[in-house]
CSV table of C-alpha atoms and ligand atoms in Angstrom, one decimal:
chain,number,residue,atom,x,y,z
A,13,UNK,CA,0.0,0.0,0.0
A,14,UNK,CA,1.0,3.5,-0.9
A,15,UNK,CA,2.0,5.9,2.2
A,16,UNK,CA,-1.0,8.4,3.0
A,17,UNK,CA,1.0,11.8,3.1
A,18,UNK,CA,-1.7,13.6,5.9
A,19,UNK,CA,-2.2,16.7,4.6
A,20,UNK,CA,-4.5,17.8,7.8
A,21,UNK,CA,-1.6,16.6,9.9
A,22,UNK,CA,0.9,18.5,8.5
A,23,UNK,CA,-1.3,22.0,7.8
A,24,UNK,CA,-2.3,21.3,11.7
A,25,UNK,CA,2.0,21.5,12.7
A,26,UNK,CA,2.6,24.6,9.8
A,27,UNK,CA,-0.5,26.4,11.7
A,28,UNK,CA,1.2,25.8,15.6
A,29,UNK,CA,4.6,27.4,14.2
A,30,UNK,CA,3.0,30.6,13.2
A,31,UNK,CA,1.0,30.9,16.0
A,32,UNK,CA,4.3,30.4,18.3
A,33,UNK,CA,5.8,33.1,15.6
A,34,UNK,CA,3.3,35.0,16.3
A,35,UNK,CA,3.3,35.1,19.9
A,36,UNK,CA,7.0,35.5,20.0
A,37,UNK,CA,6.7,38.7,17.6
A,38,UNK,CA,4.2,40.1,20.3
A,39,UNK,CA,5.2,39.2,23.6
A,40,UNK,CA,8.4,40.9,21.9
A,41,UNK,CA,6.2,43.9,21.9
A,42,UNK,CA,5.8,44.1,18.2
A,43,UNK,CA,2.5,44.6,16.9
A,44,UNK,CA,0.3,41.2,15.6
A,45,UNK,CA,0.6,40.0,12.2
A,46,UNK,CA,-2.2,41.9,9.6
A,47,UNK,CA,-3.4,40.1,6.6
A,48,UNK,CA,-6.6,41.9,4.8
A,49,UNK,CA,-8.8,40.2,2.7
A,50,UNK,CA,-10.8,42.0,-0.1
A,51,UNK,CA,-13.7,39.5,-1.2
A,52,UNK,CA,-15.7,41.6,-4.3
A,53,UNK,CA,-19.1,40.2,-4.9
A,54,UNK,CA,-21.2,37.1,-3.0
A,55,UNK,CA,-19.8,33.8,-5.1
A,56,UNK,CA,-20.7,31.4,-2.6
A,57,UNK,CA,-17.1,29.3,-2.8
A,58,UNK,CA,-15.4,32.6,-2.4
A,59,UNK,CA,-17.2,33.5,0.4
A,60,UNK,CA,-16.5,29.7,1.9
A,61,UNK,CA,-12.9,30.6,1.3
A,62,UNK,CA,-12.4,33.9,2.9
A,63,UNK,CA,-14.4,32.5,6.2
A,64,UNK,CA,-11.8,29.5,6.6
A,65,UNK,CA,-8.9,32.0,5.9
A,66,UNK,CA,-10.2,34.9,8.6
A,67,UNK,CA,-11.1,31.6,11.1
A,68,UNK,CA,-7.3,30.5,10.8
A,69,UNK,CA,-6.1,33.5,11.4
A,70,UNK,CA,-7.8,34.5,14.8
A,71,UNK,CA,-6.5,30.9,15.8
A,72,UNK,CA,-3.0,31.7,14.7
A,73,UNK,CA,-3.4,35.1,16.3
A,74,UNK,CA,-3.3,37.3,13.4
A,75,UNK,CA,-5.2,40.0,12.7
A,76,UNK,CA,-7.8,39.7,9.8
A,77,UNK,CA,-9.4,42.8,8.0
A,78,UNK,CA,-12.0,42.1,5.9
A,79,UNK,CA,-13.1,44.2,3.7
A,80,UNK,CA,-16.3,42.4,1.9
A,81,UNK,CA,-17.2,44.8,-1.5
A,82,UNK,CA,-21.0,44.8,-3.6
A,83,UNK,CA,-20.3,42.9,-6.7
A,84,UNK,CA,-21.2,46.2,-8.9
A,85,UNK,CA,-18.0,47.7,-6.8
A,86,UNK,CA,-15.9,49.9,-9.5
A,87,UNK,CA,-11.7,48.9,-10.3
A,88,UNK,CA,-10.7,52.2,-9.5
A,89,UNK,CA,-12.2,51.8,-5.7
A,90,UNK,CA,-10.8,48.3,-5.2
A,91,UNK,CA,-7.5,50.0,-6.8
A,92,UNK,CA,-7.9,53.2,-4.3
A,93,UNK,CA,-8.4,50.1,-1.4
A,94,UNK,CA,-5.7,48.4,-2.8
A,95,UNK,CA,-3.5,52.0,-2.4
A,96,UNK,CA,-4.7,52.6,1.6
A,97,UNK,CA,-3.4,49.0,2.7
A,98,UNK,CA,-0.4,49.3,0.8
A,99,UNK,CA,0.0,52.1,3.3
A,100,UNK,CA,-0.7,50.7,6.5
A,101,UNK,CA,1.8,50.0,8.3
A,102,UNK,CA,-0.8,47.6,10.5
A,103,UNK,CA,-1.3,45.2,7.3
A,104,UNK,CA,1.3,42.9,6.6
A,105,UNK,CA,-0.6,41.4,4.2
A,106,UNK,CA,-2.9,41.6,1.7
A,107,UNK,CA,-5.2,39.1,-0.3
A,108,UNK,CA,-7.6,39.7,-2.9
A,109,UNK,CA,-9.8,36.6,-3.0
A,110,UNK,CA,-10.2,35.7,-7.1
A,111,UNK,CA,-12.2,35.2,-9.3
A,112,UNK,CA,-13.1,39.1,-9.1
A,113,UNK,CA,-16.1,40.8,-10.7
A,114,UNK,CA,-15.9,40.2,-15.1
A,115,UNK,CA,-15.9,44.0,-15.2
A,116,UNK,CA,-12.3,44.1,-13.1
A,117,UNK,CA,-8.7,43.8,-14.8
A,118,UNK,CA,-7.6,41.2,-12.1
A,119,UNK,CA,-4.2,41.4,-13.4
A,120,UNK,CA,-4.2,45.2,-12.5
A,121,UNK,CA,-5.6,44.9,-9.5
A,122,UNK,CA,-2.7,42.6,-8.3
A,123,UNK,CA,-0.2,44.5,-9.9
A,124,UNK,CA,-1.4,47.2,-7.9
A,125,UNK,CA,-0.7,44.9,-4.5
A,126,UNK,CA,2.9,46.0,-2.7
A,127,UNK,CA,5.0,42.8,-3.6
A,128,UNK,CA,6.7,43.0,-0.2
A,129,UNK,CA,3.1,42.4,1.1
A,130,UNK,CA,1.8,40.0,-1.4
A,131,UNK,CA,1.1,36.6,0.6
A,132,UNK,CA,-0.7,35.0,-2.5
A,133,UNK,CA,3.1,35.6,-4.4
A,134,UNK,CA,1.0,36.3,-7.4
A,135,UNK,CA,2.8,40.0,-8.2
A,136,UNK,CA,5.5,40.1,-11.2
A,137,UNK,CA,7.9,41.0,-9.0
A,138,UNK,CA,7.6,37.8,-6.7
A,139,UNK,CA,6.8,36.0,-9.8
A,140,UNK,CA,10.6,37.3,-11.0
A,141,UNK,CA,11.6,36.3,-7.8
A,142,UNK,CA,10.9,33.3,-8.1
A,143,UNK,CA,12.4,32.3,-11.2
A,144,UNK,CA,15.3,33.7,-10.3
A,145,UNK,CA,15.9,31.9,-6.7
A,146,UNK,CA,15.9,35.8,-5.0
A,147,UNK,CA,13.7,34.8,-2.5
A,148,UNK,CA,10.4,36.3,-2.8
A,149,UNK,CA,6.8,35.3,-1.4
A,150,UNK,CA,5.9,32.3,-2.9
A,151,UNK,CA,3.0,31.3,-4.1
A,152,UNK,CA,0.7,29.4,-1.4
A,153,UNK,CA,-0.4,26.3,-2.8
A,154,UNK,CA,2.8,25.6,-4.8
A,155,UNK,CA,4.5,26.1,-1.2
A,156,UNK,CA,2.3,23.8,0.6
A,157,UNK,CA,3.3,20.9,-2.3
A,158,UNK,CA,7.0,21.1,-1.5
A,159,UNK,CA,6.0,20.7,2.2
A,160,UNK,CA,4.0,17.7,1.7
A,161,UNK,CA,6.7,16.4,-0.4
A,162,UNK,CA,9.8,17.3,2.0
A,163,UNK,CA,7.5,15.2,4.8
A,164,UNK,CA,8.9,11.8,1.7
A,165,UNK,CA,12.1,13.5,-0.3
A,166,UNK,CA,14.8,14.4,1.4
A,167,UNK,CA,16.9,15.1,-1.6
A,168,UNK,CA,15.6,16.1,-4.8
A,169,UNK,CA,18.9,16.2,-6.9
A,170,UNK,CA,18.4,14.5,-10.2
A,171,UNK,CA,14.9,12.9,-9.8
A,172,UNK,CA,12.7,13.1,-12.8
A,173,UNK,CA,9.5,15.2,-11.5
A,174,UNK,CA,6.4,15.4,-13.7
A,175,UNK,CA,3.9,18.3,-13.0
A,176,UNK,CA,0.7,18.5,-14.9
A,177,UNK,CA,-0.8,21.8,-15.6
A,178,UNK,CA,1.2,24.5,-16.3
A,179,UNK,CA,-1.1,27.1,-14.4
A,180,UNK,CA,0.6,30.7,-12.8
A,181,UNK,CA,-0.8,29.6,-9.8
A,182,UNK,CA,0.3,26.5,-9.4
A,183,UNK,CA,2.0,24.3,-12.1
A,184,UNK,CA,4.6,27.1,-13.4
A,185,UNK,CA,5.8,28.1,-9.7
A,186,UNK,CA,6.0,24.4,-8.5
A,187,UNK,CA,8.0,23.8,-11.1
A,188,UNK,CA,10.1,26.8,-11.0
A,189,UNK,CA,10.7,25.4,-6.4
A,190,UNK,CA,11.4,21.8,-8.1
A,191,UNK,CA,14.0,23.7,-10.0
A,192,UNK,CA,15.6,25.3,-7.5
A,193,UNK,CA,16.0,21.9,-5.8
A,194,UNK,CA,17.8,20.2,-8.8
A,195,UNK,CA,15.0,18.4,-9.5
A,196,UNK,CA,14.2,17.5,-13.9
A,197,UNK,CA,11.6,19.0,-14.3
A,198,UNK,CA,8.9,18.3,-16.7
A,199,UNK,CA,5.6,20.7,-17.4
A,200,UNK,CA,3.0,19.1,-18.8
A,201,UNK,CA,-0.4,20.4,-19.9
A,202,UNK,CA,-3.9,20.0,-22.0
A,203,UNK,CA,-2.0,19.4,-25.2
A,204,UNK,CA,1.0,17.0,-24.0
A,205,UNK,CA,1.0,14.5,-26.3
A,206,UNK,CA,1.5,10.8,-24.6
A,207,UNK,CA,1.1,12.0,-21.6
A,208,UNK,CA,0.5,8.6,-19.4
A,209,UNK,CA,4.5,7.7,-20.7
A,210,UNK,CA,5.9,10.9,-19.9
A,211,UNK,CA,4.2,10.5,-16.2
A,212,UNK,CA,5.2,6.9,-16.4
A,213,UNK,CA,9.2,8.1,-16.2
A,214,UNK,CA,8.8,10.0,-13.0
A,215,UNK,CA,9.9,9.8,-10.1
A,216,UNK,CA,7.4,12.8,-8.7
A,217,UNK,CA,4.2,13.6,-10.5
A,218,UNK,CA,2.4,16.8,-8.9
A,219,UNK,CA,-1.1,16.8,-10.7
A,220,UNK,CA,-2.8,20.2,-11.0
A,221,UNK,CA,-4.9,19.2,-14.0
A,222,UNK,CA,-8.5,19.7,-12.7
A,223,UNK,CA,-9.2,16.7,-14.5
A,224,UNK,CA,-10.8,14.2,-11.8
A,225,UNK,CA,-9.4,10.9,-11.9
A,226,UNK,CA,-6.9,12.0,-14.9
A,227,UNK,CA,-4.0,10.0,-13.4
A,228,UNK,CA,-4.8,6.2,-13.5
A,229,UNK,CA,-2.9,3.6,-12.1
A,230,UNK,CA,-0.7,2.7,-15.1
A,231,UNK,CA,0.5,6.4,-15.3
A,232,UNK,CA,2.4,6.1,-12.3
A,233,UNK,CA,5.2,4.0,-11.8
A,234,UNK,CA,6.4,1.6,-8.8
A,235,UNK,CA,7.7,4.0,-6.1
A,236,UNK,CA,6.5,7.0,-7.1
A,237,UNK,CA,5.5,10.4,-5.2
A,238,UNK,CA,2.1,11.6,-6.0
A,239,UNK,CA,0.9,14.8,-5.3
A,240,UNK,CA,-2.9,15.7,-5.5
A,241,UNK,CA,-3.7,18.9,-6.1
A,242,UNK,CA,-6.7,19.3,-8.2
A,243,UNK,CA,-10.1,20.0,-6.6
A,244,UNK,CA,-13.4,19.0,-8.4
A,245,UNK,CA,-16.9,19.2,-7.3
A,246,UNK,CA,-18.9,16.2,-8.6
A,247,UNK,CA,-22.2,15.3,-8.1
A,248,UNK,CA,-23.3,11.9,-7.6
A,249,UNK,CA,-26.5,9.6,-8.6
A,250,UNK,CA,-27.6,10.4,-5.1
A,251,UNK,CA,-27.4,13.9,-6.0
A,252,UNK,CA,-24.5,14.4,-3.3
A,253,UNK,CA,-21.9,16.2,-3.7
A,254,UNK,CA,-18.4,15.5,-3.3
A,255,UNK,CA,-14.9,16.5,-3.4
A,256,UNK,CA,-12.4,14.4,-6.9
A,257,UNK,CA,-8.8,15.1,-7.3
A,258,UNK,CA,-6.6,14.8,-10.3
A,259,UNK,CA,-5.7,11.0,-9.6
A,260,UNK,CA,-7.1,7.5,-9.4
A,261,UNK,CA,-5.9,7.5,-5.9
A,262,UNK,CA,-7.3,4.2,-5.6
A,263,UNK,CA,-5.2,2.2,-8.3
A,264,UNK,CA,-2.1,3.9,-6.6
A,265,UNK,CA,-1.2,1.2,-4.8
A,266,UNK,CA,2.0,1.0,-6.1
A,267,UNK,CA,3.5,4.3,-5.4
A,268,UNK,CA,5.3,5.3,-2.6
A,269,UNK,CA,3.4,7.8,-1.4
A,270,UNK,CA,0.4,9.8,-2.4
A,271,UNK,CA,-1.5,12.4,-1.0
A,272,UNK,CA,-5.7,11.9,-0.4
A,273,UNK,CA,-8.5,15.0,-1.8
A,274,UNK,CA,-9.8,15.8,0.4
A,275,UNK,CA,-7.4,16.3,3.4
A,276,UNK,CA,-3.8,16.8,1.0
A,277,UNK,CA,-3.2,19.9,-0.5
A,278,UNK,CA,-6.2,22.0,0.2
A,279,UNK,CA,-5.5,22.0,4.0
A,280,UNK,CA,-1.6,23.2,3.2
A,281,UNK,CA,-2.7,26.2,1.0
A,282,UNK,CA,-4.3,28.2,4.0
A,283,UNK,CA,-1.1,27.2,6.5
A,284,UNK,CA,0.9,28.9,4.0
A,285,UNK,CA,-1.4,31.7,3.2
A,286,UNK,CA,-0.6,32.3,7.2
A,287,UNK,CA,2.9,31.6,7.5
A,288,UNK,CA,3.4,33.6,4.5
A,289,UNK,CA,1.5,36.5,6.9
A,290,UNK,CA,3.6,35.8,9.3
A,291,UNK,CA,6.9,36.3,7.1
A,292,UNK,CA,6.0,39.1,5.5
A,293,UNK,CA,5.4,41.0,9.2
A,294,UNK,CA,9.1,39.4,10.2
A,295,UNK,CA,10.6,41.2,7.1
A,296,UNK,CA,8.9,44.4,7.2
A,297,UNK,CA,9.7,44.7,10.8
A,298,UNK,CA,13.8,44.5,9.5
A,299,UNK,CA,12.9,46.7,6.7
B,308,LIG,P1,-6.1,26.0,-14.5
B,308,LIG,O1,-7.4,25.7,-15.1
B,308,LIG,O2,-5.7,27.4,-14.4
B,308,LIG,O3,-5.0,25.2,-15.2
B,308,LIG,C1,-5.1,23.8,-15.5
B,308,LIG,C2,-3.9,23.3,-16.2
B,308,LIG,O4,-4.1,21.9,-16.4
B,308,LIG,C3,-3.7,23.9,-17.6
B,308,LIG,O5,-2.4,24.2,-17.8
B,308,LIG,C4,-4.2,22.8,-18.5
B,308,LIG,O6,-3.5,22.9,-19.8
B,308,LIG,C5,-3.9,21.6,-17.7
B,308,LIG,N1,-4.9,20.5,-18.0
B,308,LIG,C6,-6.2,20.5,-17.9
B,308,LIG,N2,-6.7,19.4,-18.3
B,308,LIG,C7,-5.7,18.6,-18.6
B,308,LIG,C8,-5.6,17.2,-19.1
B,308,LIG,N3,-6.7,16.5,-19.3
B,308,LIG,N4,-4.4,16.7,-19.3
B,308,LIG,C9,-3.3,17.5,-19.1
B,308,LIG,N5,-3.3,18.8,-18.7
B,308,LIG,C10,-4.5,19.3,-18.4
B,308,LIG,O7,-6.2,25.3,-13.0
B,308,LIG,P2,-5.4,25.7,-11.6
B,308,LIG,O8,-5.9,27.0,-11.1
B,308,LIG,O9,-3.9,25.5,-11.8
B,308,LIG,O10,-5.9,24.5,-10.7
B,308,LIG,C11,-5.7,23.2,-11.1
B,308,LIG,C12,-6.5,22.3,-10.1
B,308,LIG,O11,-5.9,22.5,-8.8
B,308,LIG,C13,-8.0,22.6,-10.0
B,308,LIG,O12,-8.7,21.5,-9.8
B,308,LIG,C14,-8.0,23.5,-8.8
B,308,LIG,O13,-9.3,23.5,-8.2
B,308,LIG,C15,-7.0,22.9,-7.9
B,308,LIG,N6,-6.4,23.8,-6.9
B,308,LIG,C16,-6.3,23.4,-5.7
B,308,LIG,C17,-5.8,24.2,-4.7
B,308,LIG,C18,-5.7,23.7,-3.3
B,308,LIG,O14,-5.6,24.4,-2.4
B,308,LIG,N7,-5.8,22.4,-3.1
B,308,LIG,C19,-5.3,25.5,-5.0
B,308,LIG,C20,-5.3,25.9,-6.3
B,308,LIG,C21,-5.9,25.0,-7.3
């Protein structure tokens, strides 16, 4: 049987270190960690997400801001928003839950963001960062892979990683952190052609497809890592819905390790969207 790489487990130790960060930062009389959240419109899954994000962050300590806009809001006043918390000294961070409004340039908008205070590491400038190895915020979900995979690899030298999806948000930065790490990196995407035999050569496939079930069981060869990131709704003949990833988890048997959807990735992303908080407040505190 394949390793279970417990993703809850691992958000659940990420979330106690920035708490204690947090603590320490105060009770050195520095001022708690800020991270505001701009949520524009009522999309229910948005709203789902901000709620988890502002309930992890009074448990961590840090202060949330929440600044929760009418769908009809205008770019220049999210822009003008954007301007006032790049300002603040109190706000270490700042997140603009997407997708935003059709009638907002979301690329603007998060240009717009200060990249010293950019926890989603979505900003050009972190984005340059990044490719470079200079040491900017990094993206949250991309971080929280490399964590679940550190928890199985400790050396990364030379192994032949496959990532599907070649996203901004998540396939082309985990690729660029499997870089840094020596890893062979190989980005796949919608129009790889024989995709199961380029997976099939990996030591590491990171799956951020959104394509439930995608990876079967002959994709993956004996020993391999798997990492699950995609998230799909699917509803089933019951009319319940539930939660698919990118992989046939269950004809995985032969891999080393994998990681379950639910309770994988999706936990990870918020522990970093908080330790990246966290980080940002350390640095700006030095600045
Ligand atoms: P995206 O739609 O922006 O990109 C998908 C990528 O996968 C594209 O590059 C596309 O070419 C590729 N792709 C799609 N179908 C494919 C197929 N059949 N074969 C090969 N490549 C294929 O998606 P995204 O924003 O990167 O998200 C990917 C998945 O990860 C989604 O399911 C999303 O919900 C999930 N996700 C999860 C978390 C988390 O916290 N767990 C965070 C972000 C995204």
């Amino acid at each position: 049987m394949a390793d279970i790489i417990d993703g809850k487990a691992l958000a659940a130790k990420v979330l106690a270190g920035t708490a204690e960060d947090v603590r320490a930062i105060v009770s050195a009389g520095g001022q708690p960690p800020g991270l505001a959240v701009i949520l524009v419109g009522n999309d229910p899954a948005s709203e789902v997400y901000v709620g988890r994000k502002i309930a992890q962050c009074r448990k961590a300590g840090i202060r949330s801001i929440e600044h929760r806009l009418p769908a009809e809001t205008g770019q220049e006043v999210v822009l003008a928003l954007i301007d006032e918390l790049n300002a603040d000294p109190l706000v270490h961070g700042i997140l603009v839950q997407l997708p935003l409004p059709r009638h907002i340039d979301a690329a603007r908008v998060l240009d717009r963001i200060d990249p010293e205070k950019d926890v989603d590491g979505f900003h050009p400038v972190n984005v340059g960062r990044l490719s470079t190895g200079t040491g900017g915020l990094v993206p949250c979900t991309p971080l929280g892979v490399m964590l679940l995979l550190d928890s199985v690899i400790d050396d990364y030298r030379g192994l032949n990683v496959v990532v599907i999806g070649k996203s901004n948000i998540v396939g082309k930065p985990v690729s660029m952190l499997l870089l840094e790490r020596e890893a062979t990196v190989t980005v796949t995407h919608i129009e790889t052609r024989d995709l199961p035999d380029i997976a099939r050569k990996a030591d590491v496939i990171v799956a951020a497809a959104g394509a439930p079930q995608l990876v079967r069981g002959y994709w993956v060869k004996p020993g391999a890592v798997v990492i699950d990131v995609g998230i799909t709704r699917v509803v089933d003949h019951d009319g319940n819905t539930r939660i698919v990833g990118d992989c046939a988890t269950h004809e995985l048997d032969h891999a080393k390790a994998v990681t379950p959807v639910p309770g994988g990735v999706g936990p990870m992303t918020i522990a970093c969207l908080l330790s990246n908080t966290v980080l940002a407040a350390k640095r700006a505190a030095v600045a």
